[in-house]
Amino acid sequence: MDEHNGLDYILSLHGTRVNREDGYWWKIEAWTVTQTAFIPHGIRYNLTLHDNHNTRVFGIDNAHTIKTPRKGKFSGRVVYDHQHDSPTDKGSPYEFHSAYQLVEDFLPG
């Protein structure tokens, strides 16, 4: 891993769009921002998988806050890092470890 835990790697993927043979496609957007309490890693990102009708069916992003569960480790926290598991999912917390891990979680295998 580089000294930024993959920051340069994910930034190099910004704008990548891949069309799959089944009609689905995915894209990666990532850019640097000022570090804050809510975005301590200093990157904004949006990794999405879309079906053949251009509907997002899965995504991991930090574009907005989500409502956190009443119980558990995310209880009462303001969470920006989250994932959407379906087109109607409002988001569930995603535990950001590194940019490398983010890409691996999005593109397993």
Backbone as numpy.savetxt, mean C-alpha at the origin, in Angstrom:
# Nx Ny Nz CAx CAy CAz Cx Cy Cz
19.31 -5.37 2.06 18.47 -4.18 2.06 19.34 -2.93 2.06
18.88 -1.90 1.39 19.63 -0.65 1.42 19.34 0.08 2.72
20.03 1.18 2.94 19.90 1.89 4.20 18.51 2.46 4.43
17.69 2.52 3.41 16.33 3.06 3.54 15.28 1.95 3.55
15.71 0.72 3.78 14.78 -0.42 3.82 13.95 -0.54 2.54
14.55 -0.28 1.41 13.87 -0.44 0.14 13.24 0.81 -0.42
13.47 1.95 0.20 12.87 3.19 -0.28 13.25 3.45 -1.73
14.53 3.34 -2.06 14.95 3.58 -3.45 14.30 2.58 -4.40
14.15 1.34 -3.94 13.54 0.30 -4.76 12.10 0.64 -5.11
11.28 0.95 -4.10 9.87 1.22 -4.39 9.72 2.52 -5.19
10.57 3.49 -4.94 10.50 4.73 -5.73 10.83 4.46 -7.20
11.72 3.49 -7.45 12.05 3.15 -8.84 10.88 2.46 -9.55
9.94 1.93 -8.78 8.76 1.26 -9.36 7.61 2.23 -9.60
7.74 3.48 -9.17 6.66 4.45 -9.35 6.26 4.53 -10.83
4.96 4.42 -11.06 4.44 4.50 -12.42 4.38 3.16 -13.14
4.86 2.10 -12.50 4.82 0.78 -13.13 3.38 0.28 -13.24
3.03 -0.19 -14.42 1.73 -0.81 -14.65 1.98 -2.08 -15.44
1.41 -3.19 -14.98 1.59 -4.48 -15.63 0.22 -5.07 -15.95
0.02 -5.40 -17.22 -1.21 -6.06 -17.67 -0.98 -7.56 -17.65
-1.86 -8.27 -16.96 -1.76 -9.72 -16.88 -2.56 -10.38 -18.00
-2.26 -11.63 -18.28 -2.94 -12.37 -19.35 -4.42 -12.58 -19.07
-4.82 -12.58 -17.79 -6.23 -12.81 -17.44 -7.08 -11.55 -17.49
-6.50 -10.44 -17.95 -7.24 -9.19 -18.05 -7.08 -8.29 -16.84
-6.57 -8.85 -15.75 -6.31 -8.03 -14.57 -5.03 -7.24 -14.80
-4.86 -6.16 -14.04 -3.64 -5.37 -14.13 -3.34 -4.76 -12.77
-2.06 -4.46 -12.56 -1.67 -3.83 -11.30 -0.76 -2.64 -11.57
-0.73 -1.75 -10.59 0.14 -0.58 -10.72 0.73 -0.23 -9.36
1.85 0.44 -9.41 2.52 0.90 -8.20 2.81 2.39 -8.36
2.40 3.15 -7.36 2.73 4.57 -7.28 3.41 4.79 -5.93
4.51 5.50 -5.91 5.22 5.78 -4.66 6.08 7.03 -4.84
6.03 7.91 -3.87 6.82 9.13 -3.93 7.15 9.58 -2.52
8.19 10.38 -2.39 8.62 10.85 -1.08 7.76 12.01 -0.61
7.58 12.07 0.69 6.87 13.17 1.35 7.63 13.47 2.64
7.31 14.58 3.23 7.90 14.92 4.52 7.43 13.92 5.57
8.34 13.44 6.37 7.96 12.51 7.43 7.09 13.21 8.45
6.04 12.52 8.88 5.15 13.03 9.92 4.88 11.89 10.91
4.14 12.20 11.95 3.75 11.16 12.91 2.89 10.10 12.23
2.14 10.49 11.21 1.25 9.57 10.52 1.92 8.84 9.36
2.96 9.44 8.80 3.72 8.82 7.71 5.21 8.87 8.08
5.59 8.08 9.09 6.96 8.16 9.60 8.03 7.64 8.65
7.65 6.85 7.65 8.62 6.30 6.70 8.90 7.25 5.55
8.14 8.34 5.43 8.44 9.37 4.43 8.07 9.04 3.00
7.19 8.06 2.78 6.71 7.79 1.42 5.19 7.70 1.42
4.61 8.19 0.36 3.19 7.95 0.07 3.17 6.87 -0.98
2.24 5.94 -0.86 2.21 4.84 -1.81 0.79 4.39 -2.08
0.63 3.77 -3.23 -0.65 3.24 -3.68 -0.33 2.06 -4.60
-0.55 0.84 -4.12 -0.30 -0.38 -4.89 -1.65 -1.04 -5.09
-2.09 -1.17 -6.33 -3.45 -1.65 -6.58 -3.50 -2.72 -7.66
-4.43 -3.65 -7.47 -4.75 -4.70 -8.43 -6.16 -4.44 -8.92
-6.35 -4.43 -10.25 -7.64 -4.12 -10.86 -8.10 -5.30 -11.72
-9.42 -5.49 -11.79 -9.95 -6.55 -12.64 -10.07 -6.06 -14.09
-10.62 -6.91 -14.95 -10.71 -6.55 -16.37 -11.76 -5.48 -16.65
-12.48 -5.04 -15.61 -13.42 -3.93 -15.74 -12.87 -2.66 -15.08
-11.58 -2.68 -14.75 -10.86 -1.57 -14.12 -11.30 -1.28 -12.69
-11.94 -2.23 -12.04 -12.34 -2.08 -10.65 -11.20 -2.55 -9.75
-10.84 -1.74 -8.76 -9.80 -2.15 -7.82 -10.34 -3.30 -6.98
-9.64 -4.42 -6.99 -10.06 -5.59 -6.22 -9.17 -5.83 -5.01
-8.00 -5.21 -4.99 -7.09 -5.30 -3.85 -6.16 -4.11 -3.91
-5.78 -3.60 -2.75 -4.83 -2.51 -2.73 -4.23 -2.30 -1.36
-3.03 -1.74 -1.35 -2.38 -1.33 -0.11 -1.97 0.12 -0.34
-2.37 1.01 0.58 -2.03 2.42 0.41 -1.99 3.15 1.74
-1.61 4.40 1.68 -1.65 5.26 2.86 -2.20 6.63 2.46
-3.21 6.63 1.62 -3.79 7.86 1.08 -4.76 8.55 2.03
-5.29 7.81 2.99 -6.29 8.38 3.91 -6.30 7.57 5.19
-6.91 8.12 6.22 -7.05 7.38 7.47 -8.20 6.38 7.33
-8.18 5.41 8.20 -9.27 4.44 8.23 -9.79 4.34 9.66
-11.00 3.86 9.80 -11.56 3.61 11.11 -10.92 2.34 11.66
-10.32 2.43 12.83 -9.63 1.28 13.41 -10.57 0.47 14.30
-10.22 -0.79 14.53 -11.05 -1.62 15.40 -11.09 -1.07 16.82
-12.14 -1.39 17.55 -12.27 -0.93 18.93 -11.32 -1.66 19.86
-10.90 -2.86 19.46 -9.99 -3.66 20.28 -8.82 -4.11 19.43
-7.72 -4.43 20.10 -6.55 -4.92 19.40 -5.43 -3.89 19.37
-4.35 -4.24 18.68 -3.17 -3.38 18.73 -3.34 -2.05 18.00
-4.33 -1.93 17.11 -4.55 -0.68 16.40 -5.64 0.18 17.04
-6.23 -0.29 18.13 -7.33 0.40 18.79 -6.93 1.82 19.19
-7.77 2.78 18.80 -7.56 4.17 19.18 -6.46 4.89 18.43
-5.82 4.26 17.48 -4.73 4.89 16.73 -5.25 5.48 15.43
-4.59 6.53 14.98 -4.86 7.07 13.65 -3.97 6.29 12.69
-4.59 5.57 11.77 -3.84 4.67 10.89 -3.99 5.12 9.44
-2.87 5.39 8.80 -2.86 5.69 7.37 -2.52 4.45 6.55
-1.55 3.66 7.01 -1.15 2.44 6.29 -2.27 1.42 6.41
-2.82 0.99 5.28 -3.94 0.05 5.30 -4.06 -0.69 3.97
-4.90 -1.72 3.97 -5.15 -2.45 2.74 -6.64 -2.60 2.52
-7.01 -2.71 1.26 -8.39 -2.94 0.83 -8.43 -4.34 0.23
-9.25 -5.22 0.79 -9.30 -6.61 0.34 -10.39 -6.90 -0.68
-11.19 -5.90 -1.01 -12.26 -6.08 -2.00 -12.64 -4.70 -2.53
-13.44 -4.65 -3.57 -13.86 -3.35 -4.12 -14.63 -2.49 -3.12
-15.32 -3.10 -2.16 -16.13 -2.34 -1.21 -15.48 -2.18 0.16
-14.33 -2.80 0.37 -13.64 -2.74 1.66 -13.15 -1.33 1.93
-13.50 -0.79 3.11 -13.08 0.56 3.50 -11.63 0.59 3.98
-11.07 -0.58 4.23 -9.67 -0.67 4.64 -9.50 -1.26 6.02
-8.43 -2.03 6.16 -8.03 -2.57 7.46 -6.56 -2.23 7.65
-6.12 -2.07 8.90 -4.74 -1.65 9.14 -3.72 -2.57 8.47
-2.68 -1.96 7.92 -1.55 -2.68 7.35 -0.33 -2.26 8.15
0.42 -3.21 8.65 1.60 -2.89 9.45 2.81 -2.73 8.53
3.20 -1.49 8.29 4.32 -1.18 7.41 5.62 -1.49 8.14
6.45 -2.36 7.53 7.77 -2.68 8.09 8.88 -2.05 7.26
8.76 -2.18 5.93 9.75 -1.62 5.02 9.13 -1.56 3.63
9.74 -0.79 2.76 9.25 -0.72 1.39 9.43 -2.06 0.68
10.51 -2.77 0.99 10.70 -4.11 0.43 9.55 -5.02 0.82
9.21 -5.01 2.10 8.13 -5.87 2.59 6.80 -5.48 1.98
6.57 -4.19 1.79 5.33 -3.72 1.17 5.16 -4.31 -0.23
6.20 -4.24 -1.04 6.12 -4.79 -2.40 5.95 -6.31 -2.34
6.65 -6.96 -1.43 6.52 -8.42 -1.31 5.10 -8.81 -0.88
4.51 -8.05 0.02 3.14 -8.34 0.45 2.14 -8.11 -0.68
2.43 -7.15 -1.52 1.53 -6.86 -2.64 1.69 -7.87 -3.78
2.92 -8.25 -4.07 3.21 -9.17 -5.18 3.81 -10.47 -4.66
3.05 -11.29 -3.94 3.64 -12.52 -3.41 4.04 -13.48 -4.52
5.09 -14.23 -4.25 5.55 -15.24 -5.21 6.22 -14.62 -6.35
